[in-house]
Short mmCIF file of C-alpha atoms in Angstrom, two decimals:
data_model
loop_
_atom_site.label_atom_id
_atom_site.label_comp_id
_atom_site.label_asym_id
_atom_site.label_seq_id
_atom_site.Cartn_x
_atom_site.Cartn_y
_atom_site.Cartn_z
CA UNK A 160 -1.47 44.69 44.98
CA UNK A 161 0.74 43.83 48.03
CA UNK A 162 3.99 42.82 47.54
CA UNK A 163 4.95 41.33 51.09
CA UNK A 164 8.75 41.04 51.99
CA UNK A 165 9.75 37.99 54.20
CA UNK A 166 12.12 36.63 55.36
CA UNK A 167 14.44 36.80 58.94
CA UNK A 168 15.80 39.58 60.74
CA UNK A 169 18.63 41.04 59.05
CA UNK A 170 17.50 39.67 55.23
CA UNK A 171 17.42 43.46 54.41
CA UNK A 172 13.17 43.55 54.18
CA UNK A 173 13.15 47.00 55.94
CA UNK A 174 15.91 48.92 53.66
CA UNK A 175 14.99 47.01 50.53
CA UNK A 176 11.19 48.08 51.12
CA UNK A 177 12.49 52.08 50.82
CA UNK A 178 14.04 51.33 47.71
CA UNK A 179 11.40 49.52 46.07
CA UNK A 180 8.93 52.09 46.53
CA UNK A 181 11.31 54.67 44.60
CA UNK A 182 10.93 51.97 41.99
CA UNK A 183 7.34 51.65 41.73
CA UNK A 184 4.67 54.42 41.07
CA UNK A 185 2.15 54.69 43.56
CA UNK A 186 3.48 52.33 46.03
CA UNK A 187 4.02 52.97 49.48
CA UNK A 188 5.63 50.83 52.65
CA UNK A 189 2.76 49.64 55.27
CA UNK A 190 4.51 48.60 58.23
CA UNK A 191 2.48 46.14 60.08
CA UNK A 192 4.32 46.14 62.74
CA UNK A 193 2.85 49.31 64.09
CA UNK A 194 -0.78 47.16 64.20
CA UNK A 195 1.05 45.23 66.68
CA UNK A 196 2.19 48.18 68.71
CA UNK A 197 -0.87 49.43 68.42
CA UNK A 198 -2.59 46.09 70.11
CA UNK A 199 -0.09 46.05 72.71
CA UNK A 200 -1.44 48.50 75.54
CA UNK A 201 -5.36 46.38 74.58
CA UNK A 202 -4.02 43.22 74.68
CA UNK A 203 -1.47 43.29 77.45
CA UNK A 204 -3.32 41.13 79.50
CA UNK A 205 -3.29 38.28 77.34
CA UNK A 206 0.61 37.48 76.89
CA UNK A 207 2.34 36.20 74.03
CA UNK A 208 5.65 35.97 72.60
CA UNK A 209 5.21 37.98 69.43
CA UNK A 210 2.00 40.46 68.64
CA UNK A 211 1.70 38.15 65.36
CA UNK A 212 0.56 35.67 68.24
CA UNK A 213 -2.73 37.42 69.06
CA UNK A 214 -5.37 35.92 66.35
CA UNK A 215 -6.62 40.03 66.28
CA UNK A 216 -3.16 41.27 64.44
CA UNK A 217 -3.52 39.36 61.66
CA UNK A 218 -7.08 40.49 60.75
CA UNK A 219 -6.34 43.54 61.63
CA UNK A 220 -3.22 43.82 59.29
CA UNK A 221 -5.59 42.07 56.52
CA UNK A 222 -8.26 44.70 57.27
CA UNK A 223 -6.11 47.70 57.54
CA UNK A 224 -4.22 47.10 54.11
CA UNK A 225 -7.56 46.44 52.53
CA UNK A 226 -8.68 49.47 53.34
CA UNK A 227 -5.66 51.58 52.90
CA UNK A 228 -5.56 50.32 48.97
CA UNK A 229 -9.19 51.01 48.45
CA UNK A 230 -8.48 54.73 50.24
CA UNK A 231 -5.87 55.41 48.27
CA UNK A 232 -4.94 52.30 45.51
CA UNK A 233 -1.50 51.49 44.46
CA UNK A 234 0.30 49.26 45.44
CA UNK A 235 1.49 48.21 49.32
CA UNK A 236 4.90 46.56 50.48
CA UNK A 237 5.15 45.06 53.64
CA UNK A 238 8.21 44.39 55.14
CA UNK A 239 7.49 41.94 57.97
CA UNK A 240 9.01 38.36 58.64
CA UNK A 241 5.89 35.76 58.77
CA UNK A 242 7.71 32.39 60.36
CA UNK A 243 4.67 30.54 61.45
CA UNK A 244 2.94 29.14 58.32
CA UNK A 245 -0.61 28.99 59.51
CA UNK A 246 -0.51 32.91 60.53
CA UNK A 247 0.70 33.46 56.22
CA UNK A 248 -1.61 31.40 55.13
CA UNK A 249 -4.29 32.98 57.52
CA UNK A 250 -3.05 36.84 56.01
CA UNK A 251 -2.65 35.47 52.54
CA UNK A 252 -6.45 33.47 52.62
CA UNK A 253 -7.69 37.05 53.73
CA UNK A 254 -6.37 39.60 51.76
CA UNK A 255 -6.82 36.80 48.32
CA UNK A 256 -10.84 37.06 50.08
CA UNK A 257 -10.81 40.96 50.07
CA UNK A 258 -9.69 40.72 46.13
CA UNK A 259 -5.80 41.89 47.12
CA UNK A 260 -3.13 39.98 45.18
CA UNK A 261 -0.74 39.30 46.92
CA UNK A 262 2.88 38.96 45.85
CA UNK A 263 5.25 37.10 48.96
CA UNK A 264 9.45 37.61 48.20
CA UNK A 265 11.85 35.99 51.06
CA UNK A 266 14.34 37.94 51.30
CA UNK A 267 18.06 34.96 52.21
CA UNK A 268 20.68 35.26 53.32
CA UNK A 269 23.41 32.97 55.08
CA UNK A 270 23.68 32.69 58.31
CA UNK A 271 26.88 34.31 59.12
CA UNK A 272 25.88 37.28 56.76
CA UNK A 273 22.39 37.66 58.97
CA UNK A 274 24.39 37.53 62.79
CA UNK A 275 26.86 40.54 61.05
CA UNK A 276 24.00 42.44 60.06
CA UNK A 277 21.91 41.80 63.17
CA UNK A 278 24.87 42.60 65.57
CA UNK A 279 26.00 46.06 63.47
CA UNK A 280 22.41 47.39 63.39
CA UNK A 281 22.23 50.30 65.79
CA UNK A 282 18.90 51.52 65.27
CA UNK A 283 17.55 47.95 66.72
CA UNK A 284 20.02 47.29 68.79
CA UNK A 285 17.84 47.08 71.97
CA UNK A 286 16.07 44.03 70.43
CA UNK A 287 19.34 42.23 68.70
CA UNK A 288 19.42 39.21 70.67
CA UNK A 289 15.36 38.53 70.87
CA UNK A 290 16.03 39.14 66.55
CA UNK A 291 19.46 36.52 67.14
CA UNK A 292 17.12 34.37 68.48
CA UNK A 293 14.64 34.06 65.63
CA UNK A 294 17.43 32.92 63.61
CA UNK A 295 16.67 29.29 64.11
CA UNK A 296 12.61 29.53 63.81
CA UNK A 297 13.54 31.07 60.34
CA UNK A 298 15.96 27.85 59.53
CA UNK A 299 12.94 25.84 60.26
CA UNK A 300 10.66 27.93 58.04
CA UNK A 301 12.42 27.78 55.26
CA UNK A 302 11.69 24.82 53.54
CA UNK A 303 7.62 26.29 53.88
CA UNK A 304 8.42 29.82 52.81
CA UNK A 305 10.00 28.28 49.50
CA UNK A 306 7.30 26.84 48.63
CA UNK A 307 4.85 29.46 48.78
CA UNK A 308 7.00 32.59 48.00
CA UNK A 309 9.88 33.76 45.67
CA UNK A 310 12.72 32.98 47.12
CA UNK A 311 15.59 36.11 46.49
CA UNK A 312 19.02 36.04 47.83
CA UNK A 313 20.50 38.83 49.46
CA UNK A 314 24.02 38.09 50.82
CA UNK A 315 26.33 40.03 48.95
CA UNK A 316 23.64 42.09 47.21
CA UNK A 317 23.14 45.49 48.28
CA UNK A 318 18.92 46.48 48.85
CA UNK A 319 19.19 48.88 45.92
CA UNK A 320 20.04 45.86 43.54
CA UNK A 321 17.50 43.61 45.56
CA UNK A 322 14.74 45.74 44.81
CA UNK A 323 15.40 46.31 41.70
CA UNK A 324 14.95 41.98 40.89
CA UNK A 325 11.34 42.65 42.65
CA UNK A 326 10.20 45.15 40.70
CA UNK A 327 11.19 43.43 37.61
CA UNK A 328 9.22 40.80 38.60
CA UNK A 329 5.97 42.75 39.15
CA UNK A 330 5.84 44.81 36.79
#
């Protein structure tokens, strides 16, 4: 099973994936954005404004996960913010193909709640205003993202209680 975390910068998908795998036995965190920084010195020559861009990262991330759960089984969370709806539905179609179920949360939270988080991160801090700037592509994605995932608020709620309300749910 995958249990994919979406949702904006600043929702909480990173911390909330660490505590969810405490939570559930044989789970483990695949972070596809490595995939992505993996393309990056291949693909360089062919610019875009986000990895997920190149058609190659999101077979590859369908691929790798794939094979990852039939190496070692369990299940896989993926904390990664998917704001263009053809690239889920392209990830989704493939991993449903490969026999994967696939479990999508969005991680919400207001807006002002997301800029305070965003500005006091200091581990991203380099990228805070390209992740400022997403802000708005998420607004737009919402009403999408609703429809195909579980939709789990997080301002207010501290990741330990957030993960808790996904694992309940999967289990």
């Amino acid at each position: 099973m995958i249990i994919w975390l979406n949702g904006t910068f600043g929702a909480g998908k990173t911390t909330t994936s660490r505590e969810l795998v405490t939570l559930l036995p044989q789970s483990r965190v695949f972070d596809s954005e490595q995939v992505g920084f993996m393309l990056r010195h291949v693909l360089r020559s062919v610019p875009v404004e986000d990895f997920q861009d190149w058609r190659p990262w999101r077979s590859l991330v369908v691929e790798s996960a794939v094979q990852v759960l039939d190496y070692v089984g369990g299940t896989l969370v993926i904390p990664q913010s998917v704001l263009v709806e053809r690239y889920w539905t392209e990830l989704r179609t493939g991993l449903e193909k490969a026999g994967v179920p696939v479990r999508q949360f969005v991680l919400d939270a207001d807006r002002d709640t997301l800029i305070r988080r965003i500005e006091s991160d200091t581990v991203e801090a380099g990228a805070r205003q390209w992740r400022l700037d997403h802000l708005d592509a998420y607004g737009a994605a919402r009403p999408w993202l609703s429809r195909e995932a579980e939709m789990i608020g997080t301002t207010g709620i501290a990741p330990e209680r957030v993960a808790r309300l996904i694992a309940a749910r999967v289990v």
